[in-house]
């Protein structure tokens, strides 16, 4: 298993290199001059030229790319054009909030979503199935900012039991996590239901029932594991996406995560920050995919990695 | 077969939800009521408490020399102080961190006798050497100072004469220099603090508030400076401020800021036009307003376009715009039409522009187009078979976008086709610098009429923000005179001539100057608006619970 993990991590290197090239190209193709944005509009041409030279932005693009990659390999993602602080430090400031929101949101989404899906599958074609699926469809269709605004209005303003903005306490986490969890759980509910339905019609489940096992035991001990394999894939994609920051939720709740940092970097044409965040998101997906693959092995003992 | 059913599971879920609500119920606030209140309820203003301010834009740094953001200037001023302040009544520039100052007859030598007993937050006394260090750092190319460097452009040399006298010598007389010395971009810096490194995240000043902490993306907290006792005479509070803390909560989304205001999470924030009435009629809040400090909204014409080189076309566009309609629709009526290049709040504003300036006269507009050689086609005016079409750059959202759409409709009425092109700020300014626009909306926060130098002086084409590409020798002469005439009466006359010239030449189509509104929870007292410098916190206090 250890060798497998090492091999996978090494295989990620060309992926990350490719991603870094794509990000670098896109960043530099975006219209707008970061130096002009940084220095504010009325800087003199001299000042602009001097700053451009200081930041190495007048070097040929291949050289700039090589410097970026070489720096990244040594853990130096450069200095933010906007704040003057190391990109790594800026991201480190925001990462805990993003990690917290990701795991809180998924901590709500996974149990609710999976449970809803299991209930719907177990009560297939009854009113319970219809109700749970309507809830799931609503959760997927209704925009997250709308859910967020409604929750904020009800719990923050009218009832005044939860704060509406910021991240100073655990209470601040509740509304953003529920908003995030609502969407994620809806997706998981539908995936779980369809997976569970397939599994419930298989031979070994019929055998389990014939053996007289209790319904819940059949569902949760025997059927759920096989259902979870495609569901875990989706969970992995969702976590990967959330680790990149959820701009809409962060913007709405003033949550200080990586999403807002990324959008701010784009608006300021903060090349090093955009590149640093891009690389971080790619790495997050690589890591999450690796963990998902390892979880497969836990779920299905037939899957062995060497 | 399920024997036990789903009852227990559902019950468990319900219990969890109830527990969650119960746990969150304690220790939070009721809307608009006191939170973090002060002590000493007996008479007068209470000491203590926290003021929470809802801030829409996070500063990029708190090193005032390395930022161009207005929010950075505001916070830096509270932390750092400034050499001069502007008296809210007389508008005269008076000493704050100095005792007296004088300007030589030729306007070139500014001598400041510094206030004694002023200390930085690190305990070091503020002396002339610190001011010299501050100004030289701003002018040092290695600092890459933004606004601070531009404001000190004319400062040739800075001399510390002993500990408490500072002499600044200018290359040319520079009338805006006094105002420059009131801004948060030129606060005195402690070299010891700067040398420690990462100054932008750990500012040290001589102001009424000290920097406490900055949680990225979330909040910036300032705390009372217990040694502060050098407030200007026009403040009631002479010694250390009353509130313990002033916390800027960074909440970029407008709806969330309003919700935070209503729930008591913040005490003060800016309020959009749609919500002004609501807070006006809410007895828990006080609304404060200020006229926008700068150029409100105007259209710039790209004079490199042959169509717009014709004065009659520019005048026609000016006559086609219905400013009152735009103010009513976009600002809910909270603004005034602009007739000339300078707003009412600026030094040198000439009320005479209201009579001379453009009005909504669509018939005059079409007549001017015909005089310019255009003939009316089926829908639009044409010349040589080409319809009169112009693009109009604007920002992607907010008042600019709405105004652009109204201008498009108004110009269509007189037979001019307008293609509105919305961009986000950095792309917009890149497009303007590259001259891709025919027309663009523009607004600019500034404090002095010398702003016309940035936008209209021929030396600022390509090198700066003369996006109109105006090269007018008469205009240049007046702009230069405005910068270098120190005598206020003479300077005002120069700007009067400049405003008349701008109306005659119609290089811009001024639209409006808006008001800006803030709602303040009444648990915070003593906040007032300086007519040119915005919200003042020095007299603030927090009501005891």
Short mmCIF file of N, CA and C in Angstrom, two decimals, chain B residues 20-82:
data_model
loop_
_atom_site.label_atom_id
_atom_site.label_comp_id
_atom_site.label_asym_id
_atom_site.label_seq_id
_atom_site.Cartn_x
_atom_site.Cartn_y
_atom_site.Cartn_z
N UNK B 20 -29.56 21.98 18.79
CA UNK B 20 -28.79 22.98 18.04
C UNK B 20 -29.37 24.36 18.27
N UNK B 21 -30.70 24.48 18.18
CA UNK B 21 -31.33 25.79 18.38
C UNK B 21 -31.14 26.26 19.79
N UNK B 22 -31.27 25.34 20.77
CA UNK B 22 -31.14 25.73 22.17
C UNK B 22 -29.74 26.21 22.46
N UNK B 23 -28.75 25.48 21.97
CA UNK B 23 -27.35 25.87 22.22
C UNK B 23 -27.06 27.23 21.64
N UNK B 24 -27.61 27.54 20.45
CA UNK B 24 -27.32 28.82 19.81
C UNK B 24 -28.11 29.94 20.44
N UNK B 25 -29.13 29.60 21.24
CA UNK B 25 -30.01 30.64 21.76
C UNK B 25 -29.36 31.53 22.79
N UNK B 26 -28.43 31.00 23.54
CA UNK B 26 -27.87 31.78 24.63
C UNK B 26 -26.77 32.73 24.17
N UNK B 27 -26.65 33.83 24.84
CA UNK B 27 -25.48 34.69 24.64
C UNK B 27 -25.46 35.45 23.34
N UNK B 28 -26.52 35.51 22.60
CA UNK B 28 -26.47 36.31 21.37
C UNK B 28 -27.37 37.52 21.52
N UNK B 29 -27.36 38.35 20.52
CA UNK B 29 -27.97 39.67 20.69
C UNK B 29 -29.38 39.70 20.14
N UNK B 30 -30.10 40.68 20.58
CA UNK B 30 -31.39 40.97 19.93
C UNK B 30 -31.17 42.15 19.00
N UNK B 31 -31.94 42.19 17.95
CA UNK B 31 -31.68 43.16 16.89
C UNK B 31 -31.58 44.59 17.39
N UNK B 32 -30.55 45.23 17.02
CA UNK B 32 -30.39 46.64 17.29
C UNK B 32 -30.09 46.95 18.74
N UNK B 33 -30.08 45.95 19.60
CA UNK B 33 -29.86 46.26 21.02
C UNK B 33 -28.39 46.20 21.36
N UNK B 34 -28.08 46.45 22.59
CA UNK B 34 -26.69 46.61 23.00
C UNK B 34 -25.93 45.30 22.98
N UNK B 35 -24.71 45.37 22.60
CA UNK B 35 -23.81 44.22 22.56
C UNK B 35 -22.46 44.80 22.91
N UNK B 36 -21.65 44.11 23.69
CA UNK B 36 -20.34 44.67 24.08
C UNK B 36 -20.51 46.08 24.61
N UNK B 37 -21.39 46.26 25.56
CA UNK B 37 -21.65 47.62 26.05
C UNK B 37 -20.57 48.15 26.95
N UNK B 38 -20.61 49.43 27.21
CA UNK B 38 -19.61 50.07 28.09
C UNK B 38 -20.06 50.04 29.53
N UNK B 39 -19.15 50.48 30.45
CA UNK B 39 -19.54 50.56 31.88
C UNK B 39 -19.90 51.98 32.24
N UNK B 40 -19.98 52.22 33.51
CA UNK B 40 -20.25 53.56 34.07
C UNK B 40 -21.50 54.19 33.47
N UNK B 41 -22.66 53.66 33.80
CA UNK B 41 -23.90 54.18 33.20
C UNK B 41 -24.28 55.57 33.68
N UNK B 42 -23.58 56.11 34.65
CA UNK B 42 -24.01 57.41 35.19
C UNK B 42 -23.75 58.52 34.20
N UNK B 43 -24.73 59.32 33.87
CA UNK B 43 -24.69 60.52 33.02
C UNK B 43 -23.63 60.48 31.94
N UNK B 44 -23.41 61.41 31.11
CA UNK B 44 -22.31 61.54 30.17
C UNK B 44 -22.07 60.29 29.35
N UNK B 45 -21.00 60.33 28.58
CA UNK B 45 -20.70 59.22 27.68
C UNK B 45 -19.97 58.13 28.45
N UNK B 46 -20.31 56.88 28.14
CA UNK B 46 -19.72 55.76 28.86
C UNK B 46 -18.36 55.41 28.29
N UNK B 47 -17.45 54.95 29.16
CA UNK B 47 -16.16 54.47 28.69
C UNK B 47 -16.31 52.98 28.42
N UNK B 48 -15.60 52.51 27.42
CA UNK B 48 -15.60 51.07 27.16
C UNK B 48 -16.47 50.70 25.98
N UNK B 49 -16.52 49.43 25.71
CA UNK B 49 -17.36 48.91 24.64
C UNK B 49 -16.60 48.81 23.32
N UNK B 50 -17.22 48.15 22.38
CA UNK B 50 -16.62 47.92 21.07
C UNK B 50 -17.55 48.47 19.99
N UNK B 51 -16.98 49.19 19.06
CA UNK B 51 -17.74 49.63 17.89
C UNK B 51 -17.40 48.67 16.75
N UNK B 52 -18.43 48.09 16.14
CA UNK B 52 -18.22 47.17 15.01
C UNK B 52 -18.64 47.86 13.72
N UNK B 53 -17.70 47.96 12.80
CA UNK B 53 -17.95 48.65 11.53
C UNK B 53 -17.95 47.62 10.41
N UNK B 54 -19.00 47.62 9.60
CA UNK B 54 -19.08 46.69 8.48
C UNK B 54 -18.36 47.26 7.28
N UNK B 55 -17.26 46.65 6.89
CA UNK B 55 -16.41 47.17 5.82
C UNK B 55 -16.56 46.31 4.58
N UNK B 56 -16.71 46.97 3.43
CA UNK B 56 -16.94 46.17 2.21
C UNK B 56 -15.64 45.70 1.55
N UNK B 57 -14.59 46.52 1.65
CA UNK B 57 -13.34 46.15 0.96
C UNK B 57 -12.22 45.97 1.95
N UNK B 58 -11.53 44.87 1.86
CA UNK B 58 -10.41 44.64 2.76
C UNK B 58 -9.20 45.42 2.27
N UNK B 59 -8.50 46.10 3.18
CA UNK B 59 -7.25 46.75 2.78
C UNK B 59 -6.27 45.73 2.20
N UNK B 60 -5.40 46.20 1.30
CA UNK B 60 -4.36 45.30 0.77
C UNK B 60 -3.17 45.27 1.73
N UNK B 61 -2.95 46.39 2.42
CA UNK B 61 -1.88 46.49 3.39
C UNK B 61 -2.20 47.68 4.28
N UNK B 62 -1.64 47.70 5.48
CA UNK B 62 -1.82 48.89 6.32
C UNK B 62 -0.56 49.75 6.33
N UNK B 63 0.33 49.50 5.38
CA UNK B 63 1.43 50.42 5.15
C UNK B 63 0.88 51.51 4.24
N UNK B 64 0.62 52.70 4.74
CA UNK B 64 -0.11 53.70 3.96
C UNK B 64 0.64 54.16 2.71
N UNK B 65 1.94 53.93 2.68
CA UNK B 65 2.69 54.37 1.51
C UNK B 65 2.61 53.35 0.38
N UNK B 66 2.14 52.15 0.70
CA UNK B 66 2.12 51.10 -0.32
C UNK B 66 0.72 50.79 -0.79
N UNK B 67 -0.22 51.66 -0.52
CA UNK B 67 -1.58 51.40 -0.96
C UNK B 67 -2.18 52.65 -1.58
N UNK B 68 -3.15 52.45 -2.47
CA UNK B 68 -3.88 53.58 -3.03
C UNK B 68 -5.34 53.56 -2.61
N UNK B 69 -5.70 52.61 -1.71
CA UNK B 69 -7.11 52.44 -1.36
C UNK B 69 -7.56 53.48 -0.33
N UNK B 70 -8.77 54.00 -0.56
CA UNK B 70 -9.32 55.00 0.37
C UNK B 70 -9.49 54.40 1.77
N UNK B 71 -9.86 53.11 1.84
CA UNK B 71 -10.07 52.49 3.15
C UNK B 71 -8.76 52.43 3.93
N UNK B 72 -7.66 52.25 3.23
CA UNK B 72 -6.35 52.22 3.89
C UNK B 72 -6.02 53.60 4.44
N UNK B 73 -6.34 54.64 3.67
CA UNK B 73 -6.09 56.00 4.15
C UNK B 73 -6.90 56.25 5.43
N UNK B 74 -8.15 55.80 5.46
CA UNK B 74 -9.01 56.02 6.64
C UNK B 74 -8.45 55.34 7.87
N UNK B 75 -8.13 54.05 7.72
CA UNK B 75 -7.62 53.32 8.88
C UNK B 75 -6.25 53.85 9.30
N UNK B 76 -5.42 54.15 8.32
CA UNK B 76 -4.08 54.64 8.63
C UNK B 76 -4.15 55.95 9.39
N UNK B 77 -5.13 56.78 9.06
CA UNK B 77 -5.25 58.06 9.76
C UNK B 77 -5.62 57.85 11.22
N UNK B 78 -6.52 56.90 11.48
CA UNK B 78 -6.91 56.61 12.86
C UNK B 78 -5.73 56.05 13.65
N UNK B 79 -4.88 55.26 12.98
CA UNK B 79 -3.73 54.67 13.64
C UNK B 79 -2.58 55.67 13.72
N UNK B 80 -2.42 56.45 12.62
CA UNK B 80 -1.18 57.23 12.48
C UNK B 80 -1.26 58.71 12.79
N UNK B 81 -2.43 59.33 12.54
CA UNK B 81 -2.47 60.79 12.67
C UNK B 81 -1.98 61.46 11.41
N UNK B 82 -1.93 62.79 11.38
CA UNK B 82 -1.44 63.52 10.21
C UNK B 82 -0.90 64.88 10.66
#
